[in-house]
Short mmCIF file of C-alpha atoms in Angstrom, two decimals:
data_model
loop_
_atom_site.label_atom_id
_atom_site.label_comp_id
_atom_site.label_asym_id
_atom_site.label_seq_id
_atom_site.Cartn_x
_atom_site.Cartn_y
_atom_site.Cartn_z
CA MET Q 21 106.96 21.86 24.39
CA ALA Q 22 104.30 22.01 21.64
CA THR Q 23 103.49 18.28 22.08
CA LYS Q 24 102.85 18.99 25.82
CA LEU Q 25 100.46 21.84 24.99
CA LEU Q 26 98.69 19.79 22.65
CA THR Q 27 98.01 17.23 25.04
CA PHE Q 28 96.76 19.56 27.77
CA VAL Q 29 94.24 20.97 25.16
CA ILE Q 30 93.00 17.61 24.37
CA PHE Q 31 92.77 16.70 28.14
CA LEU Q 32 90.72 20.02 28.68
CA ALA Q 33 88.39 19.31 25.85
CA GLY Q 34 87.56 15.87 27.42
CA VAL Q 35 87.21 17.09 31.08
CA LEU Q 36 85.28 20.34 30.65
CA PRO Q 37 81.67 20.13 29.50
CA ALA Q 38 80.82 21.09 25.99
CA ALA Q 39 79.30 24.63 25.16
CA ASP Q 40 75.42 24.60 24.58
CA ALA Q 41 74.68 23.56 21.20
CA ALA Q 42 73.03 26.00 18.48
CA ILE Q 43 69.20 26.70 18.68
CA ASP Q 44 67.32 24.50 16.35
CA ILE Q 45 63.81 25.51 16.55
CA GLY Q 46 62.70 22.88 13.84
CA LYS Q 47 64.11 20.00 15.75
CA VAL Q 48 62.43 21.40 18.79
CA LEU Q 49 59.00 21.53 17.13
CA GLY Q 50 59.59 18.30 15.19
CA GLU Q 51 59.05 16.48 18.48
CA HIS Q 52 55.47 17.77 18.67
CA ARG Q 53 53.35 16.79 15.46
CA GLU Q 54 50.62 19.13 16.30
CA PHE Q 55 52.83 22.32 15.47
CA SER Q 56 54.01 20.82 12.16
CA LEU Q 57 52.41 23.19 9.89
CA PHE Q 58 53.89 26.26 12.04
CA SER Q 59 57.28 24.69 11.95
CA SER Q 60 57.07 24.35 8.09
CA LEU Q 61 56.01 28.06 7.72
CA LEU Q 62 59.01 29.02 9.90
CA SER Q 63 61.16 26.98 7.54
CA SER Q 64 59.80 28.21 4.12
CA THR Q 65 59.93 31.76 5.07
CA GLY Q 66 63.44 31.81 6.26
CA VAL Q 67 62.33 32.78 9.95
CA ALA Q 68 63.52 29.57 11.46
CA ARG Q 69 67.06 30.40 10.13
CA ALA Q 70 67.12 33.81 11.83
CA THR Q 71 65.62 32.14 14.97
CA ASN Q 72 68.56 29.67 15.16
CA SER Q 73 70.90 32.54 15.04
CA ARG Q 74 69.86 34.03 18.42
CA GLU Q 75 71.16 32.82 21.86
CA ALA Q 76 67.79 32.81 23.72
CA VAL Q 77 64.25 32.88 22.08
CA THR Q 78 60.74 32.22 23.21
CA VAL Q 79 58.56 31.08 20.24
CA LEU Q 80 54.66 31.76 20.55
CA ALA Q 81 53.31 28.77 18.31
CA PRO Q 82 49.62 27.99 17.09
CA ASN Q 83 48.94 24.45 16.50
CA ASN Q 84 47.92 23.06 13.17
CA THR Q 85 44.08 23.67 13.86
CA ALA Q 86 44.87 27.34 14.46
CA VAL Q 87 47.00 27.65 11.44
CA VAL Q 88 44.43 26.04 9.08
CA ALA Q 89 41.53 28.45 10.56
CA ALA Q 90 43.78 31.28 9.80
CA LEU Q 91 45.24 30.47 6.44
CA ARG Q 92 42.78 28.10 4.73
CA GLY Q 93 42.38 29.35 1.04
CA VAL Q 94 45.17 31.99 1.34
CA PRO Q 95 46.66 32.31 -2.42
CA ARG Q 96 50.39 31.47 -2.68
CA GLY Q 97 52.90 34.26 -3.93
CA ALA Q 98 55.58 36.48 -3.17
CA ASP Q 99 53.33 39.15 -1.31
CA THR Q 100 51.96 36.45 0.88
CA ARG Q 101 55.28 34.97 1.72
CA ALA Q 102 56.62 38.43 2.78
CA LEU Q 103 53.51 39.12 4.77
CA LEU Q 104 53.82 35.76 6.68
CA SER Q 105 57.54 36.29 7.17
CA ASP Q 106 56.79 39.45 9.07
CA VAL Q 107 53.94 37.89 11.09
CA LEU Q 108 56.03 34.84 12.13
CA SER Q 109 58.94 37.16 13.10
CA LEU Q 110 56.52 38.79 15.56
CA HIS Q 111 56.10 35.42 17.39
CA VAL Q 112 59.88 35.02 18.15
CA ILE Q 113 60.39 37.02 21.36
CA LEU Q 114 64.20 37.64 21.80
CA GLU Q 115 64.62 36.32 25.41
CA TYR Q 116 63.88 33.12 27.40
CA ILE Q 117 60.39 33.14 28.97
CA ASP Q 118 59.16 30.07 31.08
CA ALA Q 119 55.61 29.60 32.59
CA ASP Q 120 56.68 31.30 35.80
CA LYS Q 121 58.28 34.33 34.11
CA LEU Q 122 55.26 34.93 31.78
CA GLU Q 123 53.07 35.56 34.81
CA LEU Q 124 55.44 38.12 36.21
CA LEU Q 125 55.61 39.83 32.73
CA ALA Q 126 51.62 39.86 32.21
CA GLU Q 127 51.50 41.66 35.67
CA GLY Q 128 54.10 44.17 35.03
CA ARG Q 129 55.17 46.88 37.57
CA SER Q 130 51.93 48.63 37.43
CA GLY Q 131 49.51 45.66 36.54
CA ASP Q 132 49.22 46.85 32.77
CA GLY Q 133 51.63 44.06 31.46
CA THR Q 134 55.08 44.24 29.71
CA ARG Q 135 56.20 45.01 26.31
CA VAL Q 136 58.96 42.50 24.87
CA THR Q 137 61.38 42.73 21.81
CA THR Q 138 60.72 40.34 18.99
CA LEU Q 139 62.42 39.36 15.79
CA LEU Q 140 60.69 41.78 13.79
CA GLN Q 141 62.01 44.56 15.61
CA ALA Q 142 65.55 43.22 15.37
CA ASN Q 143 65.34 42.82 11.66
CA GLY Q 144 64.40 46.31 10.87
CA LYS Q 145 61.14 45.46 9.28
CA ALA Q 146 58.83 46.90 11.84
CA GLN Q 147 56.86 49.92 10.82
CA GLY Q 148 55.46 52.31 13.31
CA ARG Q 149 56.32 52.89 16.93
CA TYR Q 150 56.27 49.47 19.07
CA ALA Q 151 55.14 47.57 15.81
CA GLY Q 152 57.92 45.12 16.44
CA PHE Q 153 57.10 44.39 20.12
CA VAL Q 154 54.66 41.96 21.88
CA HIS Q 155 52.32 43.38 24.87
CA ILE Q 156 52.05 40.73 27.48
CA SER Q 157 49.29 41.29 29.80
CA VAL Q 158 46.10 39.77 31.79
CA GLY Q 159 43.01 39.77 29.72
CA GLU Q 160 40.75 42.73 30.09
CA GLU Q 161 37.60 40.23 30.02
CA GLU Q 162 39.08 37.03 31.15
CA TYR Q 163 41.49 37.75 34.23
CA ASP Q 164 42.75 34.13 34.37
CA ARG Q 165 44.13 34.24 30.56
CA ILE Q 166 47.32 35.80 29.55
CA THR Q 167 47.04 37.67 26.29
CA PHE Q 168 49.47 38.59 23.47
CA THR Q 169 49.02 41.53 21.12
CA SER Q 170 51.14 43.88 18.99
CA GLY Q 171 53.07 46.41 21.12
CA ALA Q 172 51.86 49.25 18.89
CA ILE Q 173 49.12 51.42 20.63
CA GLY Q 174 45.58 50.60 19.85
CA SER Q 175 46.03 47.04 18.65
CA PRO Q 176 43.61 44.64 19.72
CA TRP Q 177 44.93 41.54 21.32
CA ASN Q 178 44.98 38.45 18.95
CA ALA Q 179 46.07 35.40 20.93
CA THR Q 180 45.88 33.81 24.26
CA PHE Q 181 48.25 31.64 26.29
CA GLU Q 182 47.44 27.88 26.10
CA LYS Q 183 50.22 26.05 27.70
CA ALA Q 184 53.98 25.60 27.78
CA ILE Q 185 55.22 23.12 25.04
CA ALA Q 186 59.05 22.95 25.47
CA GLN Q 187 61.32 24.58 28.25
CA LEU Q 188 65.11 24.08 27.37
CA PRO Q 189 66.85 26.95 29.64
CA PRO Q 190 68.28 29.14 29.07
CA SER Q 191 68.06 29.10 25.15
CA VAL Q 192 64.57 27.76 24.09
CA SER Q 193 61.05 28.13 25.18
CA VAL Q 194 57.87 27.40 23.14
CA LEU Q 195 54.58 28.47 24.37
CA GLN Q 196 51.32 27.57 22.65
CA VAL Q 197 49.01 30.45 21.82
CA SER Q 198 45.36 30.30 20.39
CA GLY Q 199 46.04 32.06 17.04
CA PHE Q 200 48.29 34.58 15.00
CA ILE Q 201 49.26 38.12 16.13
CA PHE Q 202 48.92 40.70 13.50
CA PRO Q 203 50.64 44.21 13.95
CA PRO Q 204 48.75 47.37 13.11
CA GLY Q 205 48.47 47.96 9.42
CA VAL Q 206 49.06 44.27 8.56
CA ILE Q 207 46.11 42.97 6.95
CA PRO Q 208 45.59 39.20 7.73
CA PRO Q 209 45.68 36.99 4.63
CA GLN Q 210 42.06 36.93 3.19
CA PRO Q 211 40.99 33.56 1.98
CA ARG Q 212 40.13 33.15 -1.61
CA ALA Q 213 36.60 33.39 -2.43
CA ARG Q 214 34.89 30.16 -3.03
CA GLN Q 215 33.12 29.37 -6.33
CA THR Q 216 29.47 29.31 -5.77
CA SER Q 217 28.37 28.23 -9.15
CA MET Q 218 28.30 24.44 -9.79
CA PRO Q 219 30.44 23.08 -12.53
CA PRO Q 220 28.29 21.47 -15.25
CA ALA Q 221 27.11 18.01 -14.37
CA PRO Q 222 28.74 15.37 -16.90
CA SER Q 223 26.56 13.86 -19.23
CA PRO Q 224 25.29 10.43 -18.30
CA ALA Q 225 27.29 7.54 -19.93
CA PRO Q 226 25.09 5.94 -22.69
CA GLY Q 227 23.63 2.97 -21.66
CA PRO Q 228 23.61 -0.48 -23.46
CA MET Q 229 21.43 -0.41 -26.59
CA ALA Q 230 18.31 -2.12 -26.47
CA HIS Q 231 18.10 -5.24 -28.78
CA PRO Q 232 15.76 -4.87 -31.85
CA PRO Q 233 12.77 -7.02 -31.60
CA ARG Q 234 13.41 -10.49 -33.16
CA GLN Q 235 11.54 -11.17 -36.50
CA PRO Q 236 9.73 -14.55 -36.62
CA LEU Q 237 11.44 -17.03 -38.90
CA LEU Q 238 8.15 -17.73 -40.50
CA PRO Q 239 5.42 -15.27 -41.47
CA ALA Q 240 2.26 -15.38 -39.16
CA PRO Q 241 -0.52 -17.03 -40.73
CA ALA Q 242 -3.36 -14.88 -41.92
CA PRO Q 243 -6.43 -14.80 -39.58
CA ALA Q 244 -9.29 -16.93 -40.85
CA PRO Q 245 -12.35 -14.99 -42.04
CA PRO Q 246 -15.13 -14.78 -39.53
CA ARG Q 247 -17.87 -17.39 -39.95
CA PRO Q 248 -21.24 -16.08 -40.90
CA THR Q 249 -23.59 -16.21 -37.96
CA PRO Q 250 -26.81 -18.58 -38.99
CA ALA Q 251 -29.88 -16.67 -39.04
CA THR Q 252 -32.28 -17.23 -36.26
CA PRO Q 253 -35.74 -18.88 -37.54
CA ASN Q 254 -38.61 -16.44 -37.53
CA LEU Q 255 -41.09 -17.90 -34.99
CA THR Q 256 -43.39 -15.23 -35.07
CA ASN Q 257 -46.65 -14.72 -37.37
CA THR Q 258 -44.76 -12.39 -39.55
CA PRO Q 259 -44.94 -13.76 -43.05
CA PRO Q 260 -41.53 -14.39 -44.50
CA PRO Q 261 -40.20 -12.26 -47.58
CA SER Q 262 -42.26 -12.50 -50.50
CA GLY Q 263 -39.09 -13.58 -52.59
CA ASN Q 264 -39.28 -17.07 -50.81
CA VAL Q 265 -43.17 -17.56 -50.92
CA ILE Q 266 -44.95 -19.38 -53.75
CA PRO Q 267 -48.79 -18.79 -53.65
CA ILE Q 268 -50.83 -21.99 -53.26
CA PRO Q 269 -54.53 -22.08 -53.41
CA ILE Q 270 -55.94 -23.64 -50.56
CA PRO Q 271 -59.52 -24.45 -50.36
CA SER Q 272 -61.36 -22.78 -47.69
CA VAL Q 273 -64.43 -23.83 -45.98
CA ASP Q 274 -66.51 -22.12 -48.51
CA GLY Q 275 -64.58 -23.38 -51.40
CA GLY Q 276 -62.55 -20.27 -52.03
CA MET Q 277 -58.72 -19.78 -52.50
CA ASN Q 278 -57.59 -17.51 -49.79
CA ALA Q 279 -54.41 -18.88 -48.03
CA THR Q 280 -50.88 -19.24 -49.07
CA LEU Q 281 -47.93 -21.28 -47.55
CA PRO Q 282 -44.21 -21.31 -47.76
CA SER Q 283 -42.76 -22.82 -50.88
CA ALA Q 284 -41.80 -26.04 -49.02
CA ALA Q 285 -45.31 -26.70 -47.56
CA GLY Q 286 -46.88 -25.92 -50.82
CA HIS Q 287 -44.97 -28.53 -52.53
CA ARG Q 288 -46.01 -30.92 -50.16
CA VAL Q 289 -49.76 -29.94 -50.40
CA ALA Q 290 -49.77 -30.06 -54.20
CA SER Q 291 -48.69 -33.73 -54.00
CA SER Q 292 -51.33 -34.67 -51.61
CA TRP Q 293 -54.04 -33.21 -53.89
CA GLY Q 294 -52.56 -34.66 -56.92
CA VAL Q 295 -52.91 -38.16 -55.63
CA ALA Q 296 -56.36 -37.45 -54.26
CA GLY Q 297 -57.46 -36.27 -57.91
CA LEU Q 298 -56.18 -39.40 -59.38
CA LEU Q 299 -57.98 -41.67 -57.11
CA PHE Q 300 -61.21 -39.73 -57.50
CA GLY Q 301 -60.75 -39.88 -61.36
CA LEU Q 302 -60.44 -43.73 -61.23
CA VAL Q 303 -63.39 -43.94 -59.02
CA VAL Q 304 -65.57 -41.87 -61.43
CA CYS Q 305 -64.13 -44.13 -64.37
CA LEU Q 306 -65.35 -47.37 -62.74
CA ILE Q 307 -68.87 -45.98 -62.00
CA TRP Q 308 -69.40 -45.04 -65.33
CA SER Q 309 -68.22 -48.34 -66.77
CA LEU Q 310 -70.62 -50.09 -64.64
#
């Protein structure tokens, strides 16, 4: 009897369809690289695990560009992680919503939209009335855009619907939104102030040392003394210096001695007159002997 019952159970297991697998939001988002940062935040804050425990969810996911724009420069720490956990929980709606149903919810019964419950409300962390709800409505300025805001009264809308990313009825729906949604009283993470002062510039690396001037193998010869410039002969009528003149008597027309010549010329004149005087004396002697 027991054997027949076990055989019947195995037969039913093979014939009947298997039950729906559990939600794996990380696997769904993993098929779309543009949502890798958002998926990483869900895993690191524990929101992904809480999402996977639900029967039906709609995840409002900003892409990588929107995540970087919102969280660039935000310091890491326990406070930041707790804040991001609450904000991400507000992006997990606890029902399946596809694109068609989204339009109906945005119109609502009276045209002012619909509030839907999120994971933030379910885990008891929402503070204030409707803080754990998301309000889906048509934008006040852009009537063709569907907006998502915190359900608390007075909250400005923070994100708009972009497109449907994944539709896995009746359990998982992923809708792309333009940015994060923050509930009232939750201050968005502020980026860390950038350092405006520039770090000191590094000192330049020492360049190659210049080679000292080479010394000559032999000392340079001393410069030759300048040659004396020869004196230009005095061709004017100015008499030469007295030290170079020897007065020589020259007979003038009237028999006087009134002329002088330079020493070299005087020697020649004196020699001529000596010869003439000798000849004159010889002539006189011959005359007297006759």
